[in-house]
Coordinates of N, CA and C in Angstrom, one line a residue:
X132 N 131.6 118.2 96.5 CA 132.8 117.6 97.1 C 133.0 116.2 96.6
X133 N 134.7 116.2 96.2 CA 134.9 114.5 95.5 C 134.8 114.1 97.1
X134 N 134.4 112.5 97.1 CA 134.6 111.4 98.0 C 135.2 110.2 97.6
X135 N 135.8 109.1 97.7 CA 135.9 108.2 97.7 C 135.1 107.0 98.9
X136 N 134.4 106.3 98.3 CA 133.6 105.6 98.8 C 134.5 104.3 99.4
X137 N 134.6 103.8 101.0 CA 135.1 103.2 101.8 C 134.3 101.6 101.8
X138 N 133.0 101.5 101.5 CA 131.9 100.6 101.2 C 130.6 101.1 100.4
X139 N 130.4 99.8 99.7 CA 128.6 100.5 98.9 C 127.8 101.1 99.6
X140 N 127.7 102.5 99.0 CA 126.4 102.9 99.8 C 125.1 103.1 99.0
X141 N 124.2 102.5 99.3 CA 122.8 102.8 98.3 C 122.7 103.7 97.4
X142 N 122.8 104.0 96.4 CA 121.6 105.1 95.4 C 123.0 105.9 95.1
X143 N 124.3 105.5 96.0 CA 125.6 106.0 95.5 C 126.8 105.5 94.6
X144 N 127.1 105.0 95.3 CA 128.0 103.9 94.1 C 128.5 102.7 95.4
X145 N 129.6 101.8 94.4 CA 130.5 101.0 95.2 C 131.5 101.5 95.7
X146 N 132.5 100.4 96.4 CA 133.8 100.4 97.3 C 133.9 101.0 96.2
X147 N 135.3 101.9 96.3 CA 136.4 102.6 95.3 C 136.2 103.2 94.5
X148 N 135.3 103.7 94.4 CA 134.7 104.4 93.6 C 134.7 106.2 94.0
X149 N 135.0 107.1 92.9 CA 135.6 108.7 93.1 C 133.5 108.9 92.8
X150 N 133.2 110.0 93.7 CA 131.9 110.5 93.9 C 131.4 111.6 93.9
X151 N 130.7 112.4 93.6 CA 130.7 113.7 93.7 C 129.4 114.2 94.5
X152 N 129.6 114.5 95.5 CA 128.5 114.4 96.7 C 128.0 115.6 97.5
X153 N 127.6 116.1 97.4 CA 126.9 117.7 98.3 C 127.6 117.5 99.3
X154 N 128.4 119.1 100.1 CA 129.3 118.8 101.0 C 128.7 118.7 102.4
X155 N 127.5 118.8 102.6 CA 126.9 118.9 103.6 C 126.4 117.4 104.1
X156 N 126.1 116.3 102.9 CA 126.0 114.8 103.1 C 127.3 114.5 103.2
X157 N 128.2 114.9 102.8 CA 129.7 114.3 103.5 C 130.0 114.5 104.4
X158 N 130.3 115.8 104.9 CA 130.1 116.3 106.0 C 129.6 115.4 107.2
X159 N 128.5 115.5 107.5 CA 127.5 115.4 107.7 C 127.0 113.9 108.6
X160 N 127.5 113.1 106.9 CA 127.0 111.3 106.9 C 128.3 110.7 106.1
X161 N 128.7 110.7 105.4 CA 129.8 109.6 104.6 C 131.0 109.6 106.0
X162 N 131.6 111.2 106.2 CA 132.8 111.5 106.8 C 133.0 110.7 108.2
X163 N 131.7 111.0 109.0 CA 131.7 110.7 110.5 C 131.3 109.1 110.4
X164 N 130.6 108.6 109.6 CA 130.5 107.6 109.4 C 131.8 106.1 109.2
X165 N 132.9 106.8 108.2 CA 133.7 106.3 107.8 C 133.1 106.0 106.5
X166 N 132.3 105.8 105.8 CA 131.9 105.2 104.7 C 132.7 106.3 103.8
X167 N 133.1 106.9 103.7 CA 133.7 107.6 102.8 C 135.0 108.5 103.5
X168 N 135.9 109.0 102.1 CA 136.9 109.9 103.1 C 137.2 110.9 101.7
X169 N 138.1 112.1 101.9 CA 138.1 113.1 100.9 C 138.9 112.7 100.0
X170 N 138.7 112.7 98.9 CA 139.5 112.7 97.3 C 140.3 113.3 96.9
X171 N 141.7 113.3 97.9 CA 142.9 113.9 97.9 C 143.9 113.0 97.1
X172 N 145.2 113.6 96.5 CA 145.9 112.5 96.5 C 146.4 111.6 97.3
X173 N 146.7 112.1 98.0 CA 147.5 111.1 99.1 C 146.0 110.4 99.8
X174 N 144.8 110.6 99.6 CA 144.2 109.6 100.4 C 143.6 108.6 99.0
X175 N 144.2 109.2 97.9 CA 143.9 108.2 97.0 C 145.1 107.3 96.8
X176 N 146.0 107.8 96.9 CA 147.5 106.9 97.3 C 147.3 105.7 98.6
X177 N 146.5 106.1 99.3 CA 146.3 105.3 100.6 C 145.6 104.4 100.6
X178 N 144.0 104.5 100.1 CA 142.8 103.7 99.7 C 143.6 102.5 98.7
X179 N 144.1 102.9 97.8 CA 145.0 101.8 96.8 C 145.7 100.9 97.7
X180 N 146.9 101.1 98.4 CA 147.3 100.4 99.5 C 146.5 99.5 100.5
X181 N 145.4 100.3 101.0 CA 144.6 99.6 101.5 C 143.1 98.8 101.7
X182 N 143.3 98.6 99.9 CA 142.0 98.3 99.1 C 141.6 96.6 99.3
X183 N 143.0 95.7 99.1 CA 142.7 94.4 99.7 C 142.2 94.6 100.9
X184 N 142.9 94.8 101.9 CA 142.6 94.8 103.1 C 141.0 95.0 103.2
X185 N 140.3 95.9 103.0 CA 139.0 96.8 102.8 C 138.0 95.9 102.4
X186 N 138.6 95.3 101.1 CA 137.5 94.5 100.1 C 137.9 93.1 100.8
X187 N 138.5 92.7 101.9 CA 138.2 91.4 102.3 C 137.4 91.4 103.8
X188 N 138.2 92.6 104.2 CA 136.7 93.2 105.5 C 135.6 93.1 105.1
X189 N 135.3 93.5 104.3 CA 134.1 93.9 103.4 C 132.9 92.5 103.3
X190 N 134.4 91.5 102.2 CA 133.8 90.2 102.0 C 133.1 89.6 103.3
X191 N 134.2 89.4 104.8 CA 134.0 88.9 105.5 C 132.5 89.2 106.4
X192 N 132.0 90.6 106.1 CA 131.1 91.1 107.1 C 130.0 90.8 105.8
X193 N 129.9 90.6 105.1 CA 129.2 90.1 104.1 C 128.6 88.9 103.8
X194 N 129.4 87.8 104.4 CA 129.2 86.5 104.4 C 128.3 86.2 105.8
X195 N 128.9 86.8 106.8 CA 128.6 86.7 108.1 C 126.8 87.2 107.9
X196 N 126.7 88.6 107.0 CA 125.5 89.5 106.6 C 124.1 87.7 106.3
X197 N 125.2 87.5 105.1 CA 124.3 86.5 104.6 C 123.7 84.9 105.7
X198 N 124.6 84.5 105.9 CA 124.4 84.1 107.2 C 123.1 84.3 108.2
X199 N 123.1 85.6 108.4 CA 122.0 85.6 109.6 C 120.7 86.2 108.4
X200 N 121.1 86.7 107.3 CA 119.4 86.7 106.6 C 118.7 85.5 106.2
X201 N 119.8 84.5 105.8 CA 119.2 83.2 105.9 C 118.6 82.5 106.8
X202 N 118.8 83.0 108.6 CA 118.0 82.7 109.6 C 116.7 83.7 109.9
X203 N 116.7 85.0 109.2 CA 115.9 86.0 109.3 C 115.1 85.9 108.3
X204 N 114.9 85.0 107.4 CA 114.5 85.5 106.2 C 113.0 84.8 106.3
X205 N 111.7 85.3 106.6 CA 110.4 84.7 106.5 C 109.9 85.3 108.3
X206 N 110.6 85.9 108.7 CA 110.1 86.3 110.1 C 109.0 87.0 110.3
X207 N 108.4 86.9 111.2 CA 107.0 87.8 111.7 C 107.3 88.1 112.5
X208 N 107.4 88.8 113.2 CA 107.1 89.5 114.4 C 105.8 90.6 114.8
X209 N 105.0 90.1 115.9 CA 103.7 91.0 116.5 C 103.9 92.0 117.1
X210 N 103.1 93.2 117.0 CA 103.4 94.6 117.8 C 102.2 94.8 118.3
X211 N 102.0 95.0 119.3 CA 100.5 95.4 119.8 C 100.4 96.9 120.3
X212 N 99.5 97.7 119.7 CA 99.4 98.7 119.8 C 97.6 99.5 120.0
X213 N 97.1 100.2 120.7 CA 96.5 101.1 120.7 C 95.6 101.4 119.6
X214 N 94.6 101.2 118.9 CA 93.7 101.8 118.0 C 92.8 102.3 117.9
X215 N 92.1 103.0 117.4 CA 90.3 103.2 116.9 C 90.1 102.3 116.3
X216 N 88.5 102.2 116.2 CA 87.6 101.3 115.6 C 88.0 100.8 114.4
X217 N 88.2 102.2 113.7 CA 88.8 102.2 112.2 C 89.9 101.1 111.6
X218 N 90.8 101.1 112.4 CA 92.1 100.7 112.4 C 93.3 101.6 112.2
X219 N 93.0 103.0 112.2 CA 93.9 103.7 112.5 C 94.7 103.4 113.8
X220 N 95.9 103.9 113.9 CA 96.6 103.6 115.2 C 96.8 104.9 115.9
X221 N 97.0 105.1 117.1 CA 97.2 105.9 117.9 C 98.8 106.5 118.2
X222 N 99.4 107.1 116.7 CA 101.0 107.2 116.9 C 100.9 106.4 115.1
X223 N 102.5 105.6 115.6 CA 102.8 104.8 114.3 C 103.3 104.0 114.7
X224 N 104.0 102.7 114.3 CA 105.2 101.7 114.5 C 106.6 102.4 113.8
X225 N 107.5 102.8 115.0 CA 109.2 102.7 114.3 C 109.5 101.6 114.1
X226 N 111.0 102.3 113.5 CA 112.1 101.4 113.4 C 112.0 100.7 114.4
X227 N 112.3 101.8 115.9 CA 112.9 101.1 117.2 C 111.9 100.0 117.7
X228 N 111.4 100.1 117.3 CA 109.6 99.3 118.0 C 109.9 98.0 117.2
X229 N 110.2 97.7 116.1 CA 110.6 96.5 115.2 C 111.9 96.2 115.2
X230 N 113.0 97.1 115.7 CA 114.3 96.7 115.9 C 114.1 95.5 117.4
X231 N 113.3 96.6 118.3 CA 112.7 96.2 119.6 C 112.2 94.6 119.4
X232 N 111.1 94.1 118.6 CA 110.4 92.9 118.7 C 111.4 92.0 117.9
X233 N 112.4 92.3 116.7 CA 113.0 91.3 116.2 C 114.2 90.8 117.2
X234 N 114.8 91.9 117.8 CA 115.7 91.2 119.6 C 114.8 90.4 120.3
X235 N 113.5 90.4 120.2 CA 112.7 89.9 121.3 C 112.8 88.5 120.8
X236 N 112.8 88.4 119.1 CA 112.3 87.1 118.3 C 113.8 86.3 118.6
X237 N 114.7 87.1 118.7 CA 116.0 86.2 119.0 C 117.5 86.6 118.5
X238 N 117.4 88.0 117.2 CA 117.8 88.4 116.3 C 118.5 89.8 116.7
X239 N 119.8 90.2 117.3 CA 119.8 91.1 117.4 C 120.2 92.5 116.2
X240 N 119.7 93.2 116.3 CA 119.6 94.6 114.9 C 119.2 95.6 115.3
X241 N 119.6 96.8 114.9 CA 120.1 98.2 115.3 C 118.6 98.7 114.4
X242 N 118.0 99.5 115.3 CA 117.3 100.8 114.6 C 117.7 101.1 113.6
X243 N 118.5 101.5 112.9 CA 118.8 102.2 111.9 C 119.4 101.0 110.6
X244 N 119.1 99.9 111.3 CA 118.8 98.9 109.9 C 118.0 98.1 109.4
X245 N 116.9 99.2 110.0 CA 115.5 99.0 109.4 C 114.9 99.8 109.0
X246 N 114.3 99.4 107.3 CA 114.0 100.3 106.4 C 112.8 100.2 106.2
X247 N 112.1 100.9 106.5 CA 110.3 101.5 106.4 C 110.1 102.1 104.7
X248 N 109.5 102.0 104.3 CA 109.0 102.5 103.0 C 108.5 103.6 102.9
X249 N 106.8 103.1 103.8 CA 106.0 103.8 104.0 C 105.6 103.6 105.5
X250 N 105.1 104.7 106.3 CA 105.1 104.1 107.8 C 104.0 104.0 108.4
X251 N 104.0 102.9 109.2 CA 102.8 102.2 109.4 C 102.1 102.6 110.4
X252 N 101.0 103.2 110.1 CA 100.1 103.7 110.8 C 98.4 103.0 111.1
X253 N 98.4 102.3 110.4 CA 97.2 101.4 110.6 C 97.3 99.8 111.1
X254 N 96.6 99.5 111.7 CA 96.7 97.5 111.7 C 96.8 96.9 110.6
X255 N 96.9 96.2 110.8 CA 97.6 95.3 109.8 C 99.0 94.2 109.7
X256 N 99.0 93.9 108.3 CA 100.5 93.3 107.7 C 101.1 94.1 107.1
X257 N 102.4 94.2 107.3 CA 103.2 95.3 106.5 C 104.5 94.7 106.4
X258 N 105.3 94.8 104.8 CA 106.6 94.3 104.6 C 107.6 95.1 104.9
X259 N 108.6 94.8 105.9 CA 109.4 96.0 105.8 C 110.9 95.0 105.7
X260 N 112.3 96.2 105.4 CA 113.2 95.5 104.9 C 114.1 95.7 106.3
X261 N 115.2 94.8 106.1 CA 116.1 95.1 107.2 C 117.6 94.9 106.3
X262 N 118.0 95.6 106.8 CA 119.6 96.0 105.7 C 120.9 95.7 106.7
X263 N 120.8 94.0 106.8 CA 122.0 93.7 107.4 C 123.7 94.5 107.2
X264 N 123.8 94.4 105.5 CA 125.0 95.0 105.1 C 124.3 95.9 104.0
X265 N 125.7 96.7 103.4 CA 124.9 97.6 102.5 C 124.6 96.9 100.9
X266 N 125.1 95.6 100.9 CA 124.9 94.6 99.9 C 123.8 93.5 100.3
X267 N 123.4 93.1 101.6 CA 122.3 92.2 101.7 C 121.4 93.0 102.5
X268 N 120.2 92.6 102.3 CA 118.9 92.9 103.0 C 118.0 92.0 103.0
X269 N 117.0 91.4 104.2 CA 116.0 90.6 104.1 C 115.0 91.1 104.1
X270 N 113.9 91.3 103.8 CA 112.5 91.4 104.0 C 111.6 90.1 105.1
X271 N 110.9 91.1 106.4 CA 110.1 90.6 107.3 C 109.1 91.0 107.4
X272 N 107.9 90.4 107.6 CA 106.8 91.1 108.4 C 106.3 91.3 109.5
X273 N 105.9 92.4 109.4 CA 105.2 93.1 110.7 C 103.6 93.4 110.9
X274 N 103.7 92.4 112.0 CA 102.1 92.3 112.2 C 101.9 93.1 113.3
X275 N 100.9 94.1 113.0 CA 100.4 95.2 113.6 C 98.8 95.0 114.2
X276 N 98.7 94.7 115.8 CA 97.4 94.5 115.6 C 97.1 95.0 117.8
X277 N 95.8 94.7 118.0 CA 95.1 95.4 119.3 C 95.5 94.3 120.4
X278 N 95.9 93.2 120.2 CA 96.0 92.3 121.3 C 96.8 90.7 120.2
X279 N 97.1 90.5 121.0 CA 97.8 88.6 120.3 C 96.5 87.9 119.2
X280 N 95.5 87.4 119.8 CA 94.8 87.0 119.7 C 94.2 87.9 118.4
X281 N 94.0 89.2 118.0 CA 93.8 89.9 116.8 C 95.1 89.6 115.9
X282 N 95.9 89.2 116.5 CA 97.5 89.3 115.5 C 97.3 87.7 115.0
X283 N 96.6 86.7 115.6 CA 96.6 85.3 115.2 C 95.7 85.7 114.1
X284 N 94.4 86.1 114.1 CA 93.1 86.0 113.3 C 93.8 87.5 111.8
X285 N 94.7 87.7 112.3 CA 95.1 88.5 111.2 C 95.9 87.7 109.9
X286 N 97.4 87.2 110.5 CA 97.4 86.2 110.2 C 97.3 84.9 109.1
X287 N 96.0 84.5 110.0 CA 95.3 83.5 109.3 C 94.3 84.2 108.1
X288 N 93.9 85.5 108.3 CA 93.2 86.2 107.0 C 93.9 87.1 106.0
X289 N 95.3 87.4 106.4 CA 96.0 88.3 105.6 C 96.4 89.0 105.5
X290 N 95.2 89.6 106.3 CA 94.9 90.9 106.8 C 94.5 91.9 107.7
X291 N 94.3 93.3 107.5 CA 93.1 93.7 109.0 C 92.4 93.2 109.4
X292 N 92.2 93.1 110.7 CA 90.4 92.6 111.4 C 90.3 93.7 112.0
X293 N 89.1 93.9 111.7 CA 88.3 95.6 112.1 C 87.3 94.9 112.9
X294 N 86.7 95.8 114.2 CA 86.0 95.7 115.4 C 84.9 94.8 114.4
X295 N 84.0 95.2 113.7 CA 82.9 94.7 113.1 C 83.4 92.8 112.7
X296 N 84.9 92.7 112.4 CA 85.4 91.3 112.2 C 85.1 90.6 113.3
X297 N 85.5 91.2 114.6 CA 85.4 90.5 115.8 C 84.3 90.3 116.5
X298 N 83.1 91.2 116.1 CA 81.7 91.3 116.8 C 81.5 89.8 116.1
X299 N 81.9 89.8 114.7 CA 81.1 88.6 114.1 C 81.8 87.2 114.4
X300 N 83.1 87.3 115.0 CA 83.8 86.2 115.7 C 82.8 85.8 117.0
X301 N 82.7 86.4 117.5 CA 82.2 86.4 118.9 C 80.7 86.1 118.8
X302 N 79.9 86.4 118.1 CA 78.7 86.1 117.8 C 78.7 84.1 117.4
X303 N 79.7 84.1 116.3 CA 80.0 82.4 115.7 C 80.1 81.8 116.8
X304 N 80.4 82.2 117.8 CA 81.1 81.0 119.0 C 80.0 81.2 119.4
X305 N 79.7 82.1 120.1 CA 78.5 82.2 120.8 C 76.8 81.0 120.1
X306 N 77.1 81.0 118.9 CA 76.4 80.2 118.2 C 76.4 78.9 118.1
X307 N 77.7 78.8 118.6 CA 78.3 77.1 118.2 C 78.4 76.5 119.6
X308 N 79.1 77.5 120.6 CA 77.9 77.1 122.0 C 77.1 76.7 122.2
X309 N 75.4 77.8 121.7 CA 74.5 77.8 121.6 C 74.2 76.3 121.4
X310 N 74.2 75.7 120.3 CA 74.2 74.9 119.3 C 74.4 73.4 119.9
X311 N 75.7 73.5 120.4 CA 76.3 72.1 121.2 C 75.6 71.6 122.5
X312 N 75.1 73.2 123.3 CA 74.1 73.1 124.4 C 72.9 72.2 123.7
X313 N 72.4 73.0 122.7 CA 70.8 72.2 122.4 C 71.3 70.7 122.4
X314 N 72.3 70.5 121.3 CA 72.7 69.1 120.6 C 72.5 68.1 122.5
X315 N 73.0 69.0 123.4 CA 73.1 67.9 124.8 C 72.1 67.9 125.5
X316 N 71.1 69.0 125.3 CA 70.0 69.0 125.7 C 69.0 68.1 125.1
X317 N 69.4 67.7 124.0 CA 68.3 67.1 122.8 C 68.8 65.2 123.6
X318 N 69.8 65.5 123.7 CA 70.5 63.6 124.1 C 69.9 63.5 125.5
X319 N 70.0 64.5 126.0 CA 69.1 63.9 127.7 C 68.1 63.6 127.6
X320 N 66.9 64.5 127.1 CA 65.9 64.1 127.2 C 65.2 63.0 125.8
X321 N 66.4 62.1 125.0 CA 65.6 61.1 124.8 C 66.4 60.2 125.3
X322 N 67.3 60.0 126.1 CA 67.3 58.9 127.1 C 66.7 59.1 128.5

């Protein structure tokens, strides 16, 4: 099925552009969407007419796009979630879960313009994109971890901190306690 394309859509073409598209993804996603309409004459008589109009919508929500990835652009946002020892997670992180914490950060953005690669199933740092327009996108990260305080120590390492990371956090202090006790115990008893 021809389409004519209403806005760029990824991996498809640009505005104005004639397409030739499985009728079931038209159907389906271009049609209801508006991103596209059928490649008739008269809607190609129409699109021409109303191609400025279109391509200055277009510009306008574009500029605006750029705009807010320039305030989005280097974001973190923490998710605290559920694990095993391992660092596997119990489930996975969505969209909606990162659509969820980037509103939380201040930023509002829709589920569905956030793009996962690969889905995150373990703790960690993970890059995911967010697709303001179908021409701008920022990349953020997502810190995935068992509590705040594992999301700081992640963080600051890069990376995962596995149970065994934190026995040996906890031991250090305990040491450096230890330690500062003697140090005051040592000062009393030579004065």
């Amino acid at each position: 099925m021809e389409v004519i394309l209403l806005e760029r859509v990824e991996k498809l073409g640009q505005m104005g552009q004639v397409v030739n598209v499985k009728p079931g993804f038209a159907r389906n996603y271009l049609l209801p969407k508006k991103k596209a309409m059928r490649a008739t004459k008269q809607n190609l008589a129409f699109f021409e007419t109303q191609r400025t109009q279109l391509e200055a919508m277009n510009l306008e929500r574009r500029k605006e796009a750029e705009q807010v990835s320039g305030k989005l652009e280097g974001l973190a946002v923490v998710i605290t979630r559920q694990a095993a020892e391992t660092g596997m997670l119990y489930g996975s992180v969505t969209a909606r879960d990162i659509a969820d914490a980037v509103t939380e950060a201040g930023f509002t953005i829709g589920r569905n313009q956030v793009v996962i690669d690969q889905p995150i199933k373990t703790l960690g740092i993970s890059k995911v994109r967010v697709s303001l327009h179908p021409e701008v996108s920022v990349g953020i990260t997502v810190n995935v971890a068992r509590s705040l305080e594992e999301a700081e120590m992640q963080a600051q390492r890069g990376g995962m901190v596995t149970a065994a990371d934190l026995l040996e956090a906890d031991e250090e202090e305990e040491e450096a306690g230890t330690a500062e006790g003697e140090t005051g115990a040592d000062e009393e008893q030579q004065a």
